mmCIF file of C-alpha atoms in Angstrom:
data_model
loop_
_atom_site.group_PDB
_atom_site.id
_atom_site.type_symbol
_atom_site.label_atom_id
_atom_site.label_comp_id
_atom_site.label_asym_id
_atom_site.label_seq_id
_atom_site.Cartn_x
_atom_site.Cartn_y
_atom_site.Cartn_z
ATOM 1 C CA GLU A 1 24.483 14.670 9.142
ATOM 2 C CA ILE A 2 24.238 10.909 9.548
ATOM 3 C CA VAL A 3 25.162 8.918 6.431
ATOM 4 C CA LEU A 4 23.552 5.521 5.814
ATOM 5 C CA THR A 5 25.562 2.983 3.832
ATOM 6 C CA GLN A 6 23.805 -0.106 2.494
ATOM 7 C CA SER A 7 25.445 -3.354 1.482
ATOM 8 C CA PRO A 8 25.654 -5.164 -0.763
ATOM 9 C CA VAL A 9 24.780 -2.909 -3.683
ATOM 10 C CA THR A 10 23.310 -5.905 -5.521
ATOM 11 C CA LEU A 11 22.203 -9.260 -4.104
ATOM 12 C CA SER A 12 21.621 -12.124 -6.560
ATOM 13 C CA LEU A 13 19.472 -14.892 -5.117
ATOM 14 C CA SER A 14 16.926 -17.500 -6.159
ATOM 15 C CA PRO A 15 13.288 -17.677 -5.055
ATOM 16 C CA GLY A 16 13.029 -19.485 -1.734
ATOM 17 C CA GLU A 17 16.436 -18.314 -0.527
ATOM 18 C CA ARG A 18 17.057 -16.058 2.444
ATOM 19 C CA ALA A 19 18.094 -12.442 1.843
ATOM 20 C CA THR A 20 20.097 -10.418 4.343
ATOM 21 C CA LEU A 21 20.505 -6.690 3.683
ATOM 22 C CA SER A 22 22.674 -4.381 5.759
ATOM 23 C CA CYS A 23 22.372 -0.685 6.613
ATOM 24 C CA ARG A 24 25.215 0.920 8.528
ATOM 25 C CA ALA A 25 25.007 4.406 10.037
ATOM 26 C CA SER A 26 27.951 6.794 10.360
ATOM 27 C CA GLN A 27 26.861 7.518 13.960
ATOM 28 C CA SER A 28 24.779 5.657 16.482
ATOM 29 C CA LEU A 29 21.057 6.134 15.825
ATOM 30 C CA SER A 30 19.284 7.281 18.956
ATOM 31 C CA GLY A 31 15.873 5.720 19.423
ATOM 32 C CA SER A 32 16.540 3.240 16.580
ATOM 33 C CA TYR A 33 14.566 5.521 14.254
ATOM 34 C CA LEU A 34 15.240 3.420 11.177
ATOM 35 C CA ALA A 35 12.900 2.246 8.438
ATOM 36 C CA TRP A 36 13.100 -0.002 5.399
ATOM 37 C CA TYR A 37 11.271 0.560 2.108
ATOM 38 C CA GLN A 38 10.746 -1.584 -0.983
ATOM 39 C CA GLN A 39 10.642 -0.067 -4.454
ATOM 40 C CA LYS A 40 9.698 -2.051 -7.542
ATOM 41 C CA GLY A 41 10.598 -0.681 -10.960
ATOM 42 C CA GLY A 42 8.660 2.488 -11.784
ATOM 43 C CA GLN A 43 6.513 2.283 -8.658
ATOM 44 C CA ALA A 44 6.340 4.284 -5.467
ATOM 45 C CA PRO A 45 8.353 3.040 -2.462
ATOM 46 C CA THR A 46 6.368 1.196 0.200
ATOM 47 C CA LEU A 47 7.110 1.153 3.917
ATOM 48 C CA LEU A 48 8.089 -2.317 5.169
ATOM 49 C CA ILE A 49 9.694 -1.843 8.585
ATOM 50 C CA HIS A 50 9.760 1.087 11.021
ATOM 51 C CA ASP A 51 11.529 1.656 14.334
ATOM 52 C CA ALA A 52 14.106 -0.906 13.182
ATOM 53 C CA SER A 53 11.968 -3.998 13.779
ATOM 54 C CA SER A 54 8.232 -3.221 13.546
ATOM 55 C CA ARG A 55 6.455 -4.422 10.415
ATOM 56 C CA ALA A 56 4.171 -1.917 8.742
ATOM 57 C CA THR A 57 0.512 -2.806 8.313
ATOM 58 C CA GLY A 58 -0.036 -5.607 5.807
ATOM 59 C CA VAL A 59 3.631 -6.544 5.405
ATOM 60 C CA PRO A 60 4.168 -10.338 5.273
ATOM 61 C CA ASP A 61 5.986 -11.881 8.218
ATOM 62 C CA ARG A 62 8.787 -13.171 5.986
ATOM 63 C CA PHE A 63 10.137 -9.610 6.269
ATOM 64 C CA SER A 64 11.908 -8.804 9.523
ATOM 65 C CA GLY A 65 14.156 -6.031 10.757
ATOM 66 C CA SER A 66 16.751 -5.986 13.483
ATOM 67 C CA GLY A 67 19.649 -3.998 14.828
ATOM 68 C CA SER A 68 20.547 -1.023 16.956
ATOM 69 C CA GLY A 69 23.258 1.576 17.286
ATOM 70 C CA THR A 70 24.981 1.746 13.914
ATOM 71 C CA ASP A 71 24.146 -1.644 12.380
ATOM 72 C CA PHE A 72 20.738 -2.655 11.072
ATOM 73 C CA THR A 73 19.540 -5.620 9.024
ATOM 74 C CA LEU A 74 16.544 -6.414 6.852
ATOM 75 C CA THR A 75 15.945 -10.127 6.427
ATOM 76 C CA ILE A 76 13.607 -11.730 3.917
ATOM 77 C CA ALA A 77 13.179 -15.283 5.152
ATOM 78 C CA ARG A 78 12.184 -16.959 1.876
ATOM 79 C CA LEU A 79 12.244 -14.865 -1.256
ATOM 80 C CA GLU A 80 9.143 -14.836 -3.373
ATOM 81 C CA ARG A 81 9.107 -13.538 -6.946
ATOM 82 C CA GLU A 82 7.379 -10.308 -5.940
ATOM 83 C CA ASP A 83 10.216 -9.523 -3.478
ATOM 84 C CA PHE A 84 12.797 -8.866 -6.190
ATOM 85 C CA ALA A 85 13.139 -5.095 -5.961
ATOM 86 C CA VAL A 86 15.296 -2.300 -4.555
ATOM 87 C CA TYR A 87 15.349 -1.772 -0.786
ATOM 88 C CA TYR A 88 16.221 1.459 1.002
ATOM 89 C CA CYS A 89 16.881 2.212 4.650
ATOM 90 C CA GLN A 90 15.918 5.596 6.095
ATOM 91 C CA HIS A 91 16.661 7.441 9.337
ATOM 92 C CA TYR A 92 15.059 10.396 11.091
ATOM 93 C CA GLY A 93 17.132 12.556 13.382
ATOM 94 C CA HIS A 94 17.585 16.245 14.249
ATOM 95 C CA SER A 95 14.760 17.344 11.925
ATOM 96 C CA LEU A 96 16.364 15.628 8.942
ATOM 97 C CA TRP A 97 15.313 12.526 7.044
ATOM 98 C CA THR A 98 18.126 10.643 5.274
ATOM 99 C CA PHE A 99 18.264 7.531 3.083
ATOM 100 C CA GLY A 100 20.727 4.823 2.181
ATOM 101 C CA GLN A 101 21.756 4.349 -1.439
ATOM 102 C CA GLY A 102 19.738 1.152 -1.836
ATOM 103 C CA THR A 103 20.289 -2.576 -2.334
ATOM 104 C CA LYS A 104 18.927 -4.273 -5.435
ATOM 105 C CA VAL A 105 17.724 -7.835 -4.884
ATOM 106 C CA GLU A 106 17.756 -9.550 -8.261
ATOM 107 C CA ILE A 107 16.879 -13.020 -9.486
ATOM 108 C CA LYS A 108 19.935 -15.236 -9.867
ATOM 109 C CA GLN B 1 -7.110 3.939 0.216
ATOM 110 C CA VAL B 2 -5.588 7.421 0.015
ATOM 111 C CA GLN B 3 -3.464 8.047 -3.065
ATOM 112 C CA LEU B 4 -0.956 10.765 -3.944
ATOM 113 C CA GLN B 5 -0.249 12.084 -7.435
ATOM 114 C CA GLU B 6 2.462 14.513 -8.473
ATOM 115 C CA SER B 7 1.947 16.905 -11.395
ATOM 116 C CA GLY B 8 3.902 19.643 -13.093
ATOM 117 C CA PRO B 9 6.240 20.400 -15.998
ATOM 118 C CA GLY B 10 8.693 17.685 -16.897
ATOM 119 C CA LEU B 11 11.217 20.154 -18.315
ATOM 120 C CA VAL B 12 12.513 23.311 -16.652
ATOM 121 C CA LYS B 13 15.186 25.680 -17.949
ATOM 122 C CA PRO B 14 18.301 26.414 -15.886
ATOM 123 C CA SER B 15 17.922 29.370 -13.473
ATOM 124 C CA GLU B 16 14.112 29.105 -13.590
ATOM 125 C CA THR B 17 11.734 27.846 -10.886
ATOM 126 C CA LEU B 18 10.544 24.252 -10.687
ATOM 127 C CA SER B 19 6.892 24.013 -9.604
ATOM 128 C CA LEU B 20 5.106 20.807 -8.657
ATOM 129 C CA THR B 21 1.787 19.976 -7.062
ATOM 130 C CA CYS B 22 0.805 16.886 -5.094
ATOM 131 C CA SER B 23 -2.873 15.948 -5.164
ATOM 132 C CA VAL B 24 -4.124 13.841 -2.270
ATOM 133 C CA SER B 25 -7.260 11.720 -2.764
ATOM 134 C CA ALA B 26 -8.682 12.749 0.592
ATOM 135 C CA ASP B 27 -10.870 15.619 1.761
ATOM 136 C CA SER B 28 -7.952 17.478 3.294
ATOM 137 C CA LEU B 29 -4.373 17.227 4.479
ATOM 138 C CA SER B 30 -5.434 16.996 8.109
ATOM 139 C CA TYR B 31 -3.564 15.078 10.792
ATOM 140 C CA HIS B 32 -0.432 14.379 8.772
ATOM 141 C CA TYR B 33 2.842 15.905 7.735
ATOM 142 C CA TRP B 34 3.482 15.891 3.977
ATOM 143 C CA SER B 35 6.892 15.853 2.331
ATOM 144 C CA TRP B 36 8.668 16.206 -0.975
ATOM 145 C CA ILE B 37 11.514 13.785 -1.672
ATOM 146 C CA ARG B 38 13.647 13.549 -4.795
ATOM 147 C CA GLN B 39 15.977 11.049 -6.406
ATOM 148 C CA PRO B 40 18.553 12.239 -8.942
ATOM 149 C CA PRO B 41 19.509 9.626 -11.544
ATOM 150 C CA GLY B 42 21.781 7.035 -9.971
ATOM 151 C CA LYS B 43 21.759 8.735 -6.575
ATOM 152 C CA ARG B 44 20.059 8.188 -3.249
ATOM 153 C CA LEU B 45 16.739 9.628 -2.179
ATOM 154 C CA GLU B 46 16.951 13.143 -0.722
ATOM 155 C CA TRP B 47 14.338 14.676 1.586
ATOM 156 C CA ILE B 48 13.458 18.221 0.470
ATOM 157 C CA GLY B 49 11.027 19.408 3.123
ATOM 158 C CA TYR B 50 7.694 18.944 4.823
ATOM 159 C CA ILE B 51 4.519 20.925 5.340
ATOM 160 C CA PHE B 52 1.861 20.423 7.988
ATOM 161 C CA GLU B 53 -1.872 21.056 7.612
ATOM 162 C CA SER B 54 -1.429 24.372 9.405
ATOM 163 C CA GLY B 55 0.997 25.497 6.729
ATOM 164 C CA SER B 56 4.064 25.249 8.939
ATOM 165 C CA THR B 57 7.138 24.013 7.083
ATOM 166 C CA ASN B 58 10.612 22.606 7.631
ATOM 167 C CA TYR B 59 13.195 22.322 4.880
ATOM 168 C CA ASN B 60 16.418 20.425 4.307
ATOM 169 C CA PRO B 61 19.162 22.941 5.175
ATOM 170 C CA ALA B 62 20.982 21.995 1.960
ATOM 171 C CA LEU B 63 18.054 23.311 -0.098
ATOM 172 C CA SER B 64 16.274 25.733 2.243
ATOM 173 C CA SER B 65 17.431 28.915 0.497
ATOM 174 C CA ARG B 66 15.659 27.828 -2.709
ATOM 175 C CA VAL B 67 12.586 25.940 -1.478
ATOM 176 C CA ILE B 68 9.066 27.104 -0.730
ATOM 177 C CA MET B 69 6.270 24.667 0.111
ATOM 178 C CA SER B 70 2.639 25.675 0.485
ATOM 179 C CA ILE B 71 -0.872 24.296 0.847
ATOM 180 C CA GLY B 72 -2.975 24.561 -2.287
ATOM 181 C CA PRO B 73 -4.312 25.241 -4.855
ATOM 182 C CA SER B 74 -7.083 23.208 -3.145
ATOM 183 C CA LYS B 75 -7.223 22.058 0.490
ATOM 184 C CA SER B 76 -6.219 18.542 -0.569
ATOM 185 C CA GLN B 77 -3.137 19.666 -2.503
ATOM 186 C CA PHE B 78 0.282 20.931 -1.559
ATOM 187 C CA SER B 79 2.966 22.452 -3.715
ATOM 188 C CA LEU B 80 6.716 22.719 -4.122
ATOM 189 C CA LYS B 81 8.672 25.563 -5.649
ATOM 190 C CA LEU B 82 12.430 25.211 -6.138
ATOM 191 C CA SER B 83 14.109 28.298 -7.516
ATOM 192 C CA SER B 84 17.323 28.873 -9.491
ATOM 193 C CA VAL B 85 17.468 25.295 -10.708
ATOM 194 C CA THR B 86 20.531 23.718 -12.309
ATOM 195 C CA ALA B 87 21.181 20.354 -13.945
ATOM 196 C CA ALA B 88 21.873 18.986 -10.460
ATOM 197 C CA ASP B 89 18.158 19.396 -9.694
ATOM 198 C CA THR B 90 17.226 16.885 -12.392
ATOM 199 C CA ALA B 91 15.491 14.086 -10.507
ATOM 200 C CA VAL B 92 12.354 12.065 -9.937
ATOM 201 C CA TYR B 93 10.310 14.073 -7.434
ATOM 202 C CA PHE B 94 8.014 12.218 -5.024
ATOM 203 C CA CYS B 95 5.425 13.520 -2.633
ATOM 204 C CA ALA B 96 4.860 11.436 0.474
ATOM 205 C CA ARG B 97 2.754 11.275 3.608
ATOM 206 C CA HIS B 98 4.384 10.949 7.011
ATOM 207 C CA SER B 99 3.213 8.124 9.237
ATOM 208 C CA GLY B 100 1.419 8.841 12.490
ATOM 209 C CA SER B 101 4.772 8.988 14.262
ATOM 210 C CA TRP B 102 5.993 11.448 11.538
ATOM 211 C CA ARG B 103 9.408 9.805 11.491
ATOM 212 C CA TYR B 104 8.667 7.694 8.420
ATOM 213 C CA PHE B 105 6.771 7.846 5.130
ATOM 214 C CA ASP B 106 3.807 5.500 4.906
ATOM 215 C CA LEU B 107 2.394 6.583 1.545
ATOM 216 C CA TRP B 108 4.153 7.832 -1.606
ATOM 217 C CA GLY B 109 3.179 9.154 -4.983
ATOM 218 C CA GLN B 110 4.434 7.464 -8.131
ATOM 219 C CA GLY B 111 6.973 10.214 -8.727
ATOM 220 C CA THR B 112 7.488 12.593 -11.623
ATOM 221 C CA LEU B 113 10.701 13.133 -13.573
ATOM 222 C CA VAL B 114 11.809 16.738 -13.843
ATOM 223 C CA THR B 115 14.680 17.481 -16.199
ATOM 224 C CA VAL B 116 16.569 20.764 -16.035
ATOM 225 C CA SER B 117 17.863 21.624 -19.475
ATOM 226 C CA SER B 118 17.876 24.490 -21.913
#
């Protein structure tokens, strides 16, 4: 089973700053089948990025994804107040869906 | 906009069966895979299993001996049964819709907390 490790656990930034979140896989991800989700307190997660770098419908272009192999990154170009939330990466492989432990982006 | 809503008991006794239903605000479950995902307190999300409109299923091997998913009670609902629960099964349980490529989840319910305790 592939394990996804996200870093940092918590990221403290101010509105307008750039956020860089990392997701590292224990093995190379074939097909770059990696997604990113945003979860705000008490709400359902929402899909932001799929296939490592494709934005989901309606997602602002300040969100971007990159990476391949074992290292993937979610970048938020300029943080807006509604972006402070928890972010999860997720992989599909061998009929199993797995998630990272999450990164909390909090207001500094 | 399609919405998902989980329902079921919030408290289950150890060794009993946890039963949840996901109601989808659409005419049917057609054309998508549908999953249950859970998140124990302080832990990462864990995929439990999926069901397709035909009723075919696939479960996480770590839970497969205790999980049964089914379509119903209505054609726009699907259900989860997890047997022989322990405190380790305490979690927020989400239902979710797979995207068209089925590798991701493009729509989630709000989640429901199920506590296993006597």
